[in-house]
CSV table of C-alpha atoms in Angstrom, one decimal:
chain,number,residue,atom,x,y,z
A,345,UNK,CA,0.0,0.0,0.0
A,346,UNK,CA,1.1,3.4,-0.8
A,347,UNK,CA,1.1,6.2,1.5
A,348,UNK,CA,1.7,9.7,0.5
A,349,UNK,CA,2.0,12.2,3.8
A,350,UNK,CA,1.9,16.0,2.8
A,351,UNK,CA,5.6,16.5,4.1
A,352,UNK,CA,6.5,13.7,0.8
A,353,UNK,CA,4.7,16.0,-1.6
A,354,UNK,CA,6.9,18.9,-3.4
A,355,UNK,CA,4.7,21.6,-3.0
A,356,UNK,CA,6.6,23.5,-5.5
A,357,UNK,CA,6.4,20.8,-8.1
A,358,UNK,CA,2.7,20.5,-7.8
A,359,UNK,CA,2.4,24.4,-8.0
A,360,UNK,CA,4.9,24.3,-11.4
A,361,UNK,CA,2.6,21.2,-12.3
A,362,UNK,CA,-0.6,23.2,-12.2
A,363,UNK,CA,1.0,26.6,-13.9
A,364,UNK,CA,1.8,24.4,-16.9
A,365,UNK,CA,-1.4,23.0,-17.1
A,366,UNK,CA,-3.1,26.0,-16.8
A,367,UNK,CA,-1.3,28.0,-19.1
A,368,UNK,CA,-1.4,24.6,-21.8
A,369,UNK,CA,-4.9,24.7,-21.4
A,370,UNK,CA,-5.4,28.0,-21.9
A,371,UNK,CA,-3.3,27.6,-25.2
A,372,UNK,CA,-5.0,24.8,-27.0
A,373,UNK,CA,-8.2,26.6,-26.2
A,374,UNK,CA,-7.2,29.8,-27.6
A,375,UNK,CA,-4.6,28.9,-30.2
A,376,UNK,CA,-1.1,30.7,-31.1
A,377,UNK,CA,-3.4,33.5,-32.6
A,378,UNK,CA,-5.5,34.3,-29.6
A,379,UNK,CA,-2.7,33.4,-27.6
A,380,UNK,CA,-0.8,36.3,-29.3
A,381,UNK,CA,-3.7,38.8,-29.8
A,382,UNK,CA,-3.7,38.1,-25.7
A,383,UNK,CA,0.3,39.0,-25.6
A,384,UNK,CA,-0.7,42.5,-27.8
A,385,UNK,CA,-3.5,43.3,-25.8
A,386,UNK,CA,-1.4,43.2,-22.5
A,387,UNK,CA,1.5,45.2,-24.0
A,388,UNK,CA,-0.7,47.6,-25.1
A,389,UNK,CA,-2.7,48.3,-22.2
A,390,UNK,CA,0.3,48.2,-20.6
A,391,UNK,CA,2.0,51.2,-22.2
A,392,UNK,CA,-1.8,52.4,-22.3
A,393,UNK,CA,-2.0,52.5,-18.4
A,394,UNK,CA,1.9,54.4,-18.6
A,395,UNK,CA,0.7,56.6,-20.9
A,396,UNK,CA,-2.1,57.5,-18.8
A,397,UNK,CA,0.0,58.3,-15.6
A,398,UNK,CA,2.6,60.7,-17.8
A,399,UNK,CA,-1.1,62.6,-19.4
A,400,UNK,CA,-2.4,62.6,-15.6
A,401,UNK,CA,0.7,64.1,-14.8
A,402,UNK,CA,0.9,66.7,-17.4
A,403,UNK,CA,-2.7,67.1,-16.2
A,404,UNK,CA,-1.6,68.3,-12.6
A,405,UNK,CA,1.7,70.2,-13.8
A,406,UNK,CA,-0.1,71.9,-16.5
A,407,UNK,CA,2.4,71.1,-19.4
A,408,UNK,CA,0.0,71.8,-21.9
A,409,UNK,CA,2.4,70.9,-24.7
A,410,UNK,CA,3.1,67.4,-22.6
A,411,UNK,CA,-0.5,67.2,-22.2
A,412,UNK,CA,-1.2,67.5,-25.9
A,413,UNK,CA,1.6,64.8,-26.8
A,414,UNK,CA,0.5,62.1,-24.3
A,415,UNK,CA,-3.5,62.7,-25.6
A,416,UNK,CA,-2.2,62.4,-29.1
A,417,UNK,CA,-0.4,59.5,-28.0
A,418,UNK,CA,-3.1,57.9,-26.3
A,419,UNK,CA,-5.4,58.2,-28.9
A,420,UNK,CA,-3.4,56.5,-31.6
A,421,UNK,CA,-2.6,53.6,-29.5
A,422,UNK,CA,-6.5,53.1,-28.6
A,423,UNK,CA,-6.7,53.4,-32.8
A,424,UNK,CA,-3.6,51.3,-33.2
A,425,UNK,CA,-5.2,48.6,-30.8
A,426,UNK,CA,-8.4,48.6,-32.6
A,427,UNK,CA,-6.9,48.0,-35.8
A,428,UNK,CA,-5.0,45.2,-34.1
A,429,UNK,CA,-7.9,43.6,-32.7
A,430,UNK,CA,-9.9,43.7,-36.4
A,431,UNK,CA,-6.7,42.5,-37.6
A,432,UNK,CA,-6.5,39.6,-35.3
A,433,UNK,CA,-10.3,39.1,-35.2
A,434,UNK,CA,-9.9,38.1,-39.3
A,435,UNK,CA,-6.8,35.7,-38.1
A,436,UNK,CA,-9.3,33.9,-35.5
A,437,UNK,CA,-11.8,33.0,-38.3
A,438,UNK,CA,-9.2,31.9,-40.5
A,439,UNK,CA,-7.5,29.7,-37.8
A,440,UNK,CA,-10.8,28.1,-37.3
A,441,UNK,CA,-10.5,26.3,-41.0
A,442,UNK,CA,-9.8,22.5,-40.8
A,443,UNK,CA,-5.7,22.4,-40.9
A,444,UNK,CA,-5.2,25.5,-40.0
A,445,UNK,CA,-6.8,24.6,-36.9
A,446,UNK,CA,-5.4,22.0,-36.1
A,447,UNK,CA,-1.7,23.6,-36.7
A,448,UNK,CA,-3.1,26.8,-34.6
A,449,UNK,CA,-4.0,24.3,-31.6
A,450,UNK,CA,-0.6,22.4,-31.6
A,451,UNK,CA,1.1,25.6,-32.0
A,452,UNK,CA,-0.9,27.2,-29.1
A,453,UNK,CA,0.2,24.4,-26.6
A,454,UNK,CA,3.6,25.2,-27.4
A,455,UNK,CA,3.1,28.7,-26.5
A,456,UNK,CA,1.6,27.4,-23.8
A,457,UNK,CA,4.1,25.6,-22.2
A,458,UNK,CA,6.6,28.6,-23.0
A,459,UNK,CA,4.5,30.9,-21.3
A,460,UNK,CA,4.6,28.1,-18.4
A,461,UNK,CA,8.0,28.2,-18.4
A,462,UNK,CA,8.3,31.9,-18.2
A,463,UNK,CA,6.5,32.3,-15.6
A,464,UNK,CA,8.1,29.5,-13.3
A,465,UNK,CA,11.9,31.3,-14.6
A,466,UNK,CA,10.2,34.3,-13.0
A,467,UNK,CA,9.3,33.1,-9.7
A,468,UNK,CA,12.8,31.3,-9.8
A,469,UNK,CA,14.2,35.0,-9.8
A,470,UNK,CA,12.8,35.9,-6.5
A,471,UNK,CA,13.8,33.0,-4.7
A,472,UNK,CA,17.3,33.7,-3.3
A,473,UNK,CA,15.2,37.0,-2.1
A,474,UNK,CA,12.9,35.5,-0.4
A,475,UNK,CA,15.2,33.0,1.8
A,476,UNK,CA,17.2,35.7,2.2
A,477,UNK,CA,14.1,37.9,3.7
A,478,UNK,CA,12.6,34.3,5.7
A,479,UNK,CA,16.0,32.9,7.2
A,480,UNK,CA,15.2,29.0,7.2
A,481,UNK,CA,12.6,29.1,4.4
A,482,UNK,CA,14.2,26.1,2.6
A,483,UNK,CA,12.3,26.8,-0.9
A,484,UNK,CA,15.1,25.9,-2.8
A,485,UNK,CA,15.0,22.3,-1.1
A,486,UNK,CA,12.3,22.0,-3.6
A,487,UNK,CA,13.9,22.8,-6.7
A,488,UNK,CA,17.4,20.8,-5.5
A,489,UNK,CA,14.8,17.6,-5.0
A,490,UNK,CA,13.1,17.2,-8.2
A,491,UNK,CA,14.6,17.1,-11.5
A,492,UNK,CA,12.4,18.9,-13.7
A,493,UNK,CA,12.2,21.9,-10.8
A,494,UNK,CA,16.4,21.8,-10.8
A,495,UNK,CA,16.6,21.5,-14.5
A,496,UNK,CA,14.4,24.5,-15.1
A,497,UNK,CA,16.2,25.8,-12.4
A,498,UNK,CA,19.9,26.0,-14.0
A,499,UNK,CA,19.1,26.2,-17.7
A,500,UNK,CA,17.0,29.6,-16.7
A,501,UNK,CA,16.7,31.2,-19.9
A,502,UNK,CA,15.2,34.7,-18.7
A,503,UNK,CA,17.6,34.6,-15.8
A,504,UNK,CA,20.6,34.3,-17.8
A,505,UNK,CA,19.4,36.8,-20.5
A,506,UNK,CA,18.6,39.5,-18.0
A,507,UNK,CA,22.1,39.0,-16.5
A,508,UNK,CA,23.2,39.3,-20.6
A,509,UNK,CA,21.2,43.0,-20.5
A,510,UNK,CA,22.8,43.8,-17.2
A,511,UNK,CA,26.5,43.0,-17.7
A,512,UNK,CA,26.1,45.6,-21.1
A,513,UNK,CA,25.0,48.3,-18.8
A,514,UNK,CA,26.8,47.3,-15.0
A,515,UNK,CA,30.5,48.2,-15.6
A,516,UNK,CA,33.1,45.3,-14.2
């Protein structure tokens, strides 16, 4: 008989197990193209919500020349992102035909798991933080016990290319 207590189970392997099915998910549903049209969207209300804080800004200063530049701005992004959203809109029905389909579904998992992936690289940046804020918080027991955690753990991809940015700017 097999008994599994809760101090056997890698808590951090079934939270990386669940991202990666979640995100998966999420990518056969919607497919590399709504996957991507998702990945605009957030970029552009992303610089939309900046955007906003430097015209609120100007707002409260009264830069009227700073004011005029971040409406202008603001209003061809919200033009831009409808044209982008039409533009992916046509892409959806087009992904929807027979092979097609089936290539934007496959292709979606793939993102999927990327975007998995990403995500768990991210949390792995904040880990030496956090057992350096919580002295005996043994997270990276975790990762050192499973394979897949400690193999995603030292081939970090967005780890090693933000150190890659940071080297060209941090002098030696």
């Amino acid at each position: 008989m097999l008994l599994v207590t809760l101090k056997d189970i890698n808590i951090l392997f079934v939270i990386a197990l669940i991202i990666y099915v979640w995100r998966v998910s999420k990518g056969a549903k919607e497919g590399l193209i709504g996957e991507t049209a998702f990945l605009a969207d957030t970029c552009i209300i992303c610089f939309l919500v900046v955007d906003a804080v430097v015209l609120i800004n100007s707002i409260l200063n009264k830069n009227t020349i700073s004011i005029l530049t971040s409406a202008a701005v603001l209003l061809i992004v919200l033009i831009g992102r409808k044209v982008i959203h039409s533009i992916f809109g046509v892409l959806k029905l087009i992904g929807k035909l027979p092979l097609i389909n089936s290539l934007n579904t496959f292709l979606g998992i793939a993102a999927g798991m990327l975007e998995a992936t990403l995500i768990i690289w991210t949390i792995y940046a904040f880990l030496p933080n956090i057992n350096a804020v919580f002295p005996g918080n043994h997270i990276m027991l975790y990762v050192e016990k499973n394979t897949f955690l400690r193999f995603l753990y030292e081939n970090n991809g967005l780890g090693n290319l933000v150190r890659l940015i940071a080297s060209l700017f941090v002098p030696r």
